[in-house]
């Protein structure tokens, strides 16, 4: 038998609850009395906030859901449905899209360069076939629209140089020395038209004709052998020609033909001097012509290697970024609640 001085938990809880109720009734009585004696001290909103609850439960119990027994056939444990390891937040940003576009673009550019390589190889082969043929006499009148079909074709023509209409295009570098290309109209006899001849390169110090010897300015009838070429195309970095000051930065064939009254036909004189002859010609101011060869650049094989290499490298980078394991910060454990 328990002693009366010993308080059980149930008795203690009931006493505490009675004491709280008494205190609540006492506080309510005092508050009501003070509100009647001085109603101006607080407004209706303050009284609603300060009014205590008349009953405050001491404990709160939540009914527990009855769990199925382990003997129940429908019972499922956490071992049957383990938690999942998932990423939280944003896994990849817009940089991943850019990284995915780069290998595709590089692959397309590499494929385009393969096509360009085939086109350039066939073009060079066609021009080399024209060069090895015997020189073709230049007809009296040349159709400018037909020059495209005879580009890099060896031709020969006879006539007199119009040194009074000479034009210098440049500056142009040759073996590290600055100079100019000498463009002189060739006036053909009879019914022949006048054509423009690129005689070759001279040093800058022989820019003026009076500084050159007589053999650098041949008089009388001469025979010229060279390559029939299409008109040059100006790039965006080359300044415009200034014919009023006799300054030409690129050979504008149509402009030069209009200034000299000749046909827009461009012939590049060819020669193959040895080293000693080239040095002697340079020292005398005699124009040095170009060799009879195709000098078109063909770097498409390097571009193919560059673009395909970039496509492979960025593809590997893209795979590594996608398959990269998450860091500890971005990993979270989520309980799978989809019980089956």
Short mmCIF file of C-alpha atoms in Angstrom, two decimals:
data_model
loop_
_atom_site.label_atom_id
_atom_site.label_comp_id
_atom_site.label_asym_id
_atom_site.label_seq_id
_atom_site.Cartn_x
_atom_site.Cartn_y
_atom_site.Cartn_z
CA UNK A 1 0.00 0.00 0.00
CA UNK A 2 1.36 3.36 -1.06
CA UNK A 3 1.91 6.17 1.38
CA UNK A 4 -0.37 9.24 1.14
CA UNK A 5 2.68 11.51 1.06
CA UNK A 6 3.73 9.90 -2.18
CA UNK A 7 2.33 11.67 -5.25
CA UNK A 8 1.68 9.62 -8.31
CA UNK A 9 2.18 11.19 -11.76
CA UNK A 10 -1.58 11.23 -12.33
CA UNK A 11 -2.22 13.11 -9.09
CA UNK A 12 0.56 15.59 -9.84
CA UNK A 13 -0.83 16.26 -13.31
CA UNK A 14 -4.35 16.89 -11.98
CA UNK A 15 -3.03 19.31 -9.31
CA UNK A 16 -0.98 21.24 -11.87
CA UNK A 17 -3.97 21.47 -14.19
CA UNK A 18 -6.25 22.76 -11.38
CA UNK A 19 -3.63 25.37 -10.41
CA UNK A 20 -3.40 26.59 -14.02
CA UNK A 21 -7.19 26.84 -14.28
CA UNK A 22 -7.38 28.83 -11.03
CA UNK A 23 -4.67 31.15 -12.23
CA UNK A 24 -6.45 31.64 -15.54
CA UNK A 25 -9.75 32.53 -13.79
CA UNK A 26 -7.93 34.95 -11.48
CA UNK A 27 -6.19 36.66 -14.41
CA UNK A 28 -9.49 36.95 -16.26
CA UNK A 29 -11.19 38.57 -13.24
CA UNK A 30 -8.37 41.11 -12.75
CA UNK A 31 -8.32 41.98 -16.46
CA UNK A 32 -12.11 42.51 -16.54
CA UNK A 33 -11.98 44.79 -13.48
CA UNK A 34 -9.15 46.91 -14.91
CA UNK A 35 -10.95 47.19 -18.23
CA UNK A 36 -14.09 48.59 -16.52
CA UNK A 37 -12.18 51.11 -14.38
CA UNK A 38 -9.89 52.48 -17.17
CA UNK A 39 -11.28 51.60 -20.62
CA UNK A 40 -9.11 54.16 -22.41
CA UNK A 41 -5.81 52.47 -21.69
CA UNK A 42 -6.12 49.81 -24.30
CA UNK A 43 -8.17 49.30 -27.37
CA UNK A 44 -10.26 46.42 -28.50
CA UNK A 45 -7.40 44.87 -30.46
CA UNK A 46 -5.09 44.79 -27.43
CA UNK A 47 -7.77 43.16 -25.26
CA UNK A 48 -8.24 40.46 -27.83
CA UNK A 49 -4.51 39.78 -27.90
CA UNK A 50 -4.03 39.84 -24.09
CA UNK A 51 -7.13 37.77 -23.21
CA UNK A 52 -5.80 34.43 -21.99
CA UNK A 53 -7.33 31.12 -22.87
CA UNK A 54 -9.71 29.77 -20.26
CA UNK A 55 -8.51 26.23 -20.76
CA UNK A 56 -5.08 25.06 -21.71
CA UNK A 57 -4.54 21.41 -22.16
CA UNK A 58 -1.48 20.07 -20.47
CA UNK A 59 -0.82 17.18 -22.79
CA UNK A 60 -1.55 16.47 -26.43
CA UNK A 61 -1.65 13.03 -27.81
CA UNK A 62 -1.67 11.98 -31.47
CA UNK A 63 -3.36 8.78 -32.37
CA UNK A 64 -0.87 6.36 -33.88
CA UNK A 65 -1.70 4.48 -37.04
CA UNK A 66 -1.78 0.81 -36.46
CA UNK A 67 1.11 -0.80 -38.31
CA UNK A 68 0.60 -4.05 -40.12
CA UNK A 69 2.01 -7.10 -38.52
CA UNK A 70 5.10 -8.77 -39.94
CA UNK A 71 3.02 -11.89 -40.41
CA UNK A 72 0.69 -10.01 -42.73
CA UNK A 73 1.30 -11.03 -46.40
CA UNK A 74 0.92 -7.37 -47.44
CA UNK A 75 3.66 -6.21 -45.07
CA UNK A 76 6.55 -4.33 -46.73
CA UNK A 77 9.73 -3.42 -44.93
CA UNK A 78 12.33 -0.76 -45.72
CA UNK A 79 14.57 -3.47 -47.13
CA UNK A 80 11.99 -4.06 -49.85
CA UNK A 81 11.87 -0.35 -50.69
CA UNK A 82 15.27 1.24 -49.86
CA UNK A 83 15.89 5.04 -49.97
CA UNK A 84 17.13 6.66 -53.18
CA UNK A 85 20.23 8.80 -53.69
CA UNK A 86 19.15 11.82 -55.72
CA UNK A 87 20.55 15.20 -56.77
CA UNK A 88 18.92 18.31 -55.41
CA UNK A 89 18.73 21.65 -57.13
CA UNK A 90 20.04 22.42 -60.62
CA UNK A 91 22.44 19.88 -62.00
CA UNK A 92 23.74 21.65 -65.13
CA UNK A 93 23.48 25.20 -66.42
CA UNK A 94 23.33 26.67 -69.94
CA UNK A 95 27.04 25.99 -70.36
CA UNK A 96 26.21 22.33 -70.95
CA UNK A 97 24.12 23.28 -73.99
CA UNK A 98 27.02 25.29 -75.42
CA UNK A 99 29.38 22.40 -74.74
CA UNK A 100 27.02 20.10 -76.62
CA UNK A 101 26.82 22.46 -79.63
CA UNK A 102 30.60 22.82 -80.03
CA UNK A 103 31.39 19.22 -81.12
CA UNK A 104 28.46 19.17 -83.54
CA UNK A 105 29.54 22.46 -85.12
CA UNK A 106 33.19 21.37 -85.31
CA UNK A 107 32.20 18.09 -86.96
CA UNK A 108 30.13 19.92 -89.59
CA UNK A 109 32.99 22.33 -90.31
CA UNK A 110 35.42 19.42 -90.63
CA UNK A 111 33.09 17.71 -93.10
CA UNK A 112 32.81 20.96 -95.06
CA UNK A 113 36.61 21.20 -95.21
CA UNK A 114 36.74 17.66 -96.61
CA UNK A 115 34.55 18.84 -99.48
CA UNK A 116 36.69 21.95 -99.90
CA UNK A 117 39.83 19.81 -100.03
CA UNK A 118 38.39 17.74 -102.88
CA UNK A 119 37.34 20.87 -104.75
CA UNK A 120 40.72 22.59 -104.32
CA UNK A 121 42.65 19.45 -105.33
CA UNK A 122 40.65 19.13 -108.55
CA UNK A 123 41.09 22.86 -109.27
CA UNK A 124 44.87 22.71 -108.86
CA UNK A 125 45.06 19.61 -111.03
CA UNK A 126 43.09 21.40 -113.77
CA UNK A 127 45.37 24.45 -113.63
CA UNK A 128 48.53 22.34 -113.71
CA UNK A 129 47.21 20.57 -116.78
CA UNK A 130 46.81 23.93 -118.51
CA UNK A 131 50.32 25.09 -117.58
CA UNK A 132 52.10 22.11 -119.12
CA UNK A 133 50.49 22.78 -122.51
CA UNK A 134 52.23 24.79 -125.19
CA UNK A 135 51.64 28.58 -125.16
CA UNK A 136 48.51 29.68 -126.97
CA UNK A 137 48.73 32.79 -129.24
CA UNK A 138 46.57 35.49 -127.73
CA UNK A 139 43.76 36.35 -130.17
CA UNK A 140 43.40 39.96 -131.38
CA UNK A 141 40.23 40.47 -129.36
CA UNK A 142 39.71 38.62 -126.09
CA UNK A 143 36.27 37.98 -124.61
CA UNK A 144 36.55 38.91 -120.90
CA UNK A 145 33.78 36.44 -120.03
CA UNK A 146 35.81 33.55 -121.49
CA UNK A 147 38.91 34.20 -119.38
CA UNK A 148 37.50 32.01 -116.60
CA UNK A 149 37.82 28.95 -118.86
CA UNK A 150 41.44 29.84 -119.68
CA UNK A 151 42.68 30.79 -116.23
CA UNK A 152 46.37 29.77 -115.78
CA UNK A 153 46.61 29.09 -119.52
CA UNK A 154 49.99 29.90 -121.04
CA UNK A 155 49.73 32.53 -123.79
CA UNK A 156 52.10 34.65 -125.86
CA UNK A 157 51.63 38.01 -127.50
CA UNK A 158 53.68 40.52 -129.48
CA UNK A 159 53.54 44.30 -129.22
CA UNK A 160 55.11 47.46 -127.81
CA UNK A 161 55.23 48.47 -124.15
CA UNK A 162 53.55 51.77 -123.27
CA UNK A 163 55.99 52.88 -120.58
CA UNK A 164 54.29 56.25 -120.40
CA UNK A 165 51.23 54.48 -118.94
CA UNK A 166 53.15 52.35 -116.46
CA UNK A 167 51.51 51.66 -113.09
CA UNK A 168 53.13 50.37 -109.89
CA UNK A 169 51.12 48.14 -107.55
CA UNK A 170 52.36 47.78 -104.02
CA UNK A 171 54.16 47.70 -101.83
CA UNK A 172 55.04 44.04 -102.32
CA UNK A 173 57.69 42.05 -100.46
CA UNK A 174 60.20 39.70 -102.08
CA UNK A 175 62.91 37.97 -100.06
CA UNK A 176 62.43 40.47 -97.26
CA UNK A 177 62.84 43.54 -99.48
CA UNK A 178 60.09 46.01 -100.29
CA UNK A 179 59.20 46.75 -103.88
CA UNK A 180 56.41 47.02 -106.47
CA UNK A 181 54.80 45.09 -109.31
CA UNK A 182 55.26 46.81 -112.67
CA UNK A 183 52.08 46.89 -114.77
CA UNK A 184 52.62 48.06 -118.35
CA UNK A 185 50.07 48.08 -121.20
CA UNK A 186 51.16 46.04 -124.24
CA UNK A 187 49.97 47.67 -127.45
CA UNK A 188 49.66 45.08 -130.20
CA UNK A 189 50.00 45.94 -133.87
CA UNK A 190 47.26 45.75 -136.43
CA UNK A 191 43.84 44.74 -135.16
CA UNK A 192 45.21 43.51 -131.87
CA UNK A 193 43.90 45.11 -128.72
CA UNK A 194 45.97 46.48 -125.87
CA UNK A 195 46.28 44.21 -122.84
CA UNK A 196 47.74 44.70 -119.35
CA UNK A 197 50.99 42.87 -118.60
CA UNK A 198 52.37 42.29 -115.12
CA UNK A 199 56.07 42.40 -115.94
CA UNK A 200 57.19 41.41 -112.44
CA UNK A 201 58.75 42.81 -109.27
CA UNK A 202 61.28 45.64 -108.89
CA UNK A 203 62.93 47.09 -105.82
CA UNK A 204 61.60 50.24 -104.18
CA UNK A 205 64.71 52.22 -105.07
CA UNK A 206 63.89 51.82 -108.79
CA UNK A 207 60.39 53.17 -108.46
CA UNK A 208 61.13 56.09 -110.78
CA UNK A 209 61.84 55.24 -114.41
CA UNK A 210 64.76 57.66 -114.63
CA UNK A 211 66.57 55.59 -111.99
CA UNK A 212 66.48 52.47 -114.16
CA UNK A 213 68.84 51.60 -116.99
CA UNK A 214 67.69 51.48 -120.61
CA UNK A 215 67.50 47.67 -120.68
CA UNK A 216 64.85 47.82 -117.95
CA UNK A 217 62.62 49.81 -120.33
CA UNK A 218 62.69 47.89 -123.63
CA UNK A 219 61.62 49.79 -126.73
CA UNK A 220 60.39 48.41 -129.98
CA UNK A 221 58.42 45.24 -130.51
CA UNK A 222 58.74 42.53 -127.86
CA UNK A 223 57.27 39.08 -127.39
CA UNK A 224 55.71 38.35 -124.03
CA UNK A 225 54.96 34.88 -122.69
CA UNK A 226 52.91 34.53 -119.55
CA UNK A 227 49.80 33.22 -117.83
CA UNK A 228 46.34 34.47 -118.62
CA UNK A 229 44.72 35.17 -115.28
CA UNK A 230 41.32 36.21 -114.00
CA UNK A 231 40.99 39.68 -112.43
CA UNK A 232 42.05 39.85 -108.82
CA UNK A 233 39.57 40.31 -106.00
CA UNK A 234 40.10 42.96 -103.36
CA UNK A 235 39.85 41.95 -99.71
CA UNK A 236 38.33 44.07 -96.96
CA UNK A 237 41.70 45.13 -95.51
CA UNK A 238 43.16 46.57 -98.71
CA UNK A 239 42.65 50.34 -99.18
CA UNK A 240 41.15 51.78 -102.31
CA UNK A 241 43.37 52.73 -105.23
CA UNK A 242 44.11 56.41 -105.86
CA UNK A 243 44.78 56.76 -109.59
CA UNK A 244 45.02 60.56 -109.36
CA UNK A 245 48.18 60.11 -107.27
CA UNK A 246 49.35 57.04 -109.21
CA UNK A 247 48.96 54.87 -106.11
CA UNK A 248 47.65 51.35 -106.65
CA UNK A 249 47.38 48.94 -103.73
CA UNK A 250 45.83 46.04 -105.65
CA UNK A 251 45.45 45.34 -109.39
CA UNK A 252 41.93 46.47 -110.25
CA UNK A 253 41.97 45.23 -113.84
CA UNK A 254 38.82 47.02 -114.94
CA UNK A 255 39.96 50.31 -113.43
CA UNK A 256 43.43 50.05 -114.96
CA UNK A 257 41.99 49.12 -118.34
CA UNK A 258 39.73 52.17 -118.28
CA UNK A 259 42.70 54.43 -117.40
CA UNK A 260 44.91 53.09 -120.22
CA UNK A 261 42.27 52.42 -122.87
CA UNK A 262 43.03 48.70 -123.01
CA UNK A 263 40.97 45.55 -122.67
CA UNK A 264 40.42 44.17 -119.13
CA UNK A 265 42.81 41.31 -119.86
CA UNK A 266 45.53 40.44 -117.35
CA UNK A 267 48.71 38.60 -118.39
CA UNK A 268 51.44 37.72 -115.87
CA UNK A 269 54.84 37.46 -117.55
CA UNK A 270 56.69 34.26 -116.65
CA UNK A 271 60.41 33.53 -116.48
CA UNK A 272 62.69 31.16 -114.64
CA UNK A 273 65.99 32.93 -114.00
CA UNK A 274 68.64 31.27 -111.88
CA UNK A 275 69.97 32.85 -108.71
CA UNK A 276 72.73 34.87 -110.36
CA UNK A 277 70.41 36.16 -113.09
CA UNK A 278 67.80 37.18 -110.51
CA UNK A 279 70.41 39.09 -108.50
CA UNK A 280 71.65 40.85 -111.65
CA UNK A 281 68.11 41.77 -112.73
CA UNK A 282 67.30 43.10 -109.28
CA UNK A 283 70.44 45.25 -109.19
CA UNK A 284 69.58 46.79 -112.57
CA UNK A 285 65.91 47.41 -111.86
CA UNK A 286 64.71 44.90 -114.46
CA UNK A 287 61.32 43.41 -113.45
CA UNK A 288 61.55 39.80 -112.28
CA UNK A 289 58.62 37.75 -113.59
CA UNK A 290 56.91 34.90 -111.79
CA UNK A 291 57.60 31.21 -112.46
CA UNK A 292 55.07 29.22 -114.49
CA UNK A 293 53.49 27.34 -111.62
CA UNK A 294 50.23 27.15 -109.70
CA UNK A 295 50.64 29.03 -106.45
CA UNK A 296 47.19 28.46 -104.94
CA UNK A 297 47.24 27.66 -101.23
CA UNK A 298 45.74 24.34 -100.16
CA UNK A 299 45.60 24.20 -96.34
CA UNK A 300 42.30 22.34 -96.09
CA UNK A 301 43.97 19.19 -94.74
CA UNK A 302 45.17 21.16 -91.71
CA UNK A 303 41.69 22.59 -91.22
CA UNK A 304 40.22 19.06 -91.34
CA UNK A 305 42.58 17.87 -88.61
CA UNK A 306 41.84 20.97 -86.51
CA UNK A 307 38.03 20.75 -86.69
CA UNK A 308 37.80 16.99 -86.24
CA UNK A 309 40.28 17.14 -83.36
CA UNK A 310 38.20 19.83 -81.70
CA UNK A 311 35.05 17.74 -82.19
CA UNK A 312 36.65 14.71 -80.52
CA UNK A 313 38.09 16.73 -77.63
CA UNK A 314 34.84 18.54 -76.84
CA UNK A 315 32.88 15.29 -77.11
CA UNK A 316 35.09 13.76 -74.44
CA UNK A 317 34.66 16.86 -72.26
CA UNK A 318 30.89 16.69 -72.67
CA UNK A 319 30.85 13.01 -71.63
CA UNK A 320 32.99 13.70 -68.57
CA UNK A 321 30.75 16.57 -67.47
CA UNK A 322 27.56 14.53 -67.85
CA UNK A 323 28.96 11.46 -66.11
CA UNK A 324 30.70 13.37 -63.33
CA UNK A 325 29.62 12.03 -59.88
CA UNK A 326 27.77 14.50 -57.65
CA UNK A 327 29.52 16.23 -54.79
CA UNK A 328 28.57 15.78 -51.13
CA UNK A 329 26.74 19.10 -51.13
CA UNK A 330 24.51 18.20 -54.05
CA UNK A 331 23.66 14.70 -52.82
CA UNK A 332 20.61 14.06 -50.69
CA UNK A 333 18.90 10.90 -49.50
CA UNK A 334 15.22 10.71 -50.28
CA UNK A 335 12.93 8.04 -48.87
CA UNK A 336 10.99 6.28 -51.57
CA UNK A 337 7.36 6.40 -50.50
CA UNK A 338 5.99 4.71 -53.57
CA UNK A 339 5.25 1.41 -51.90
CA UNK A 340 4.17 -1.37 -54.19
#
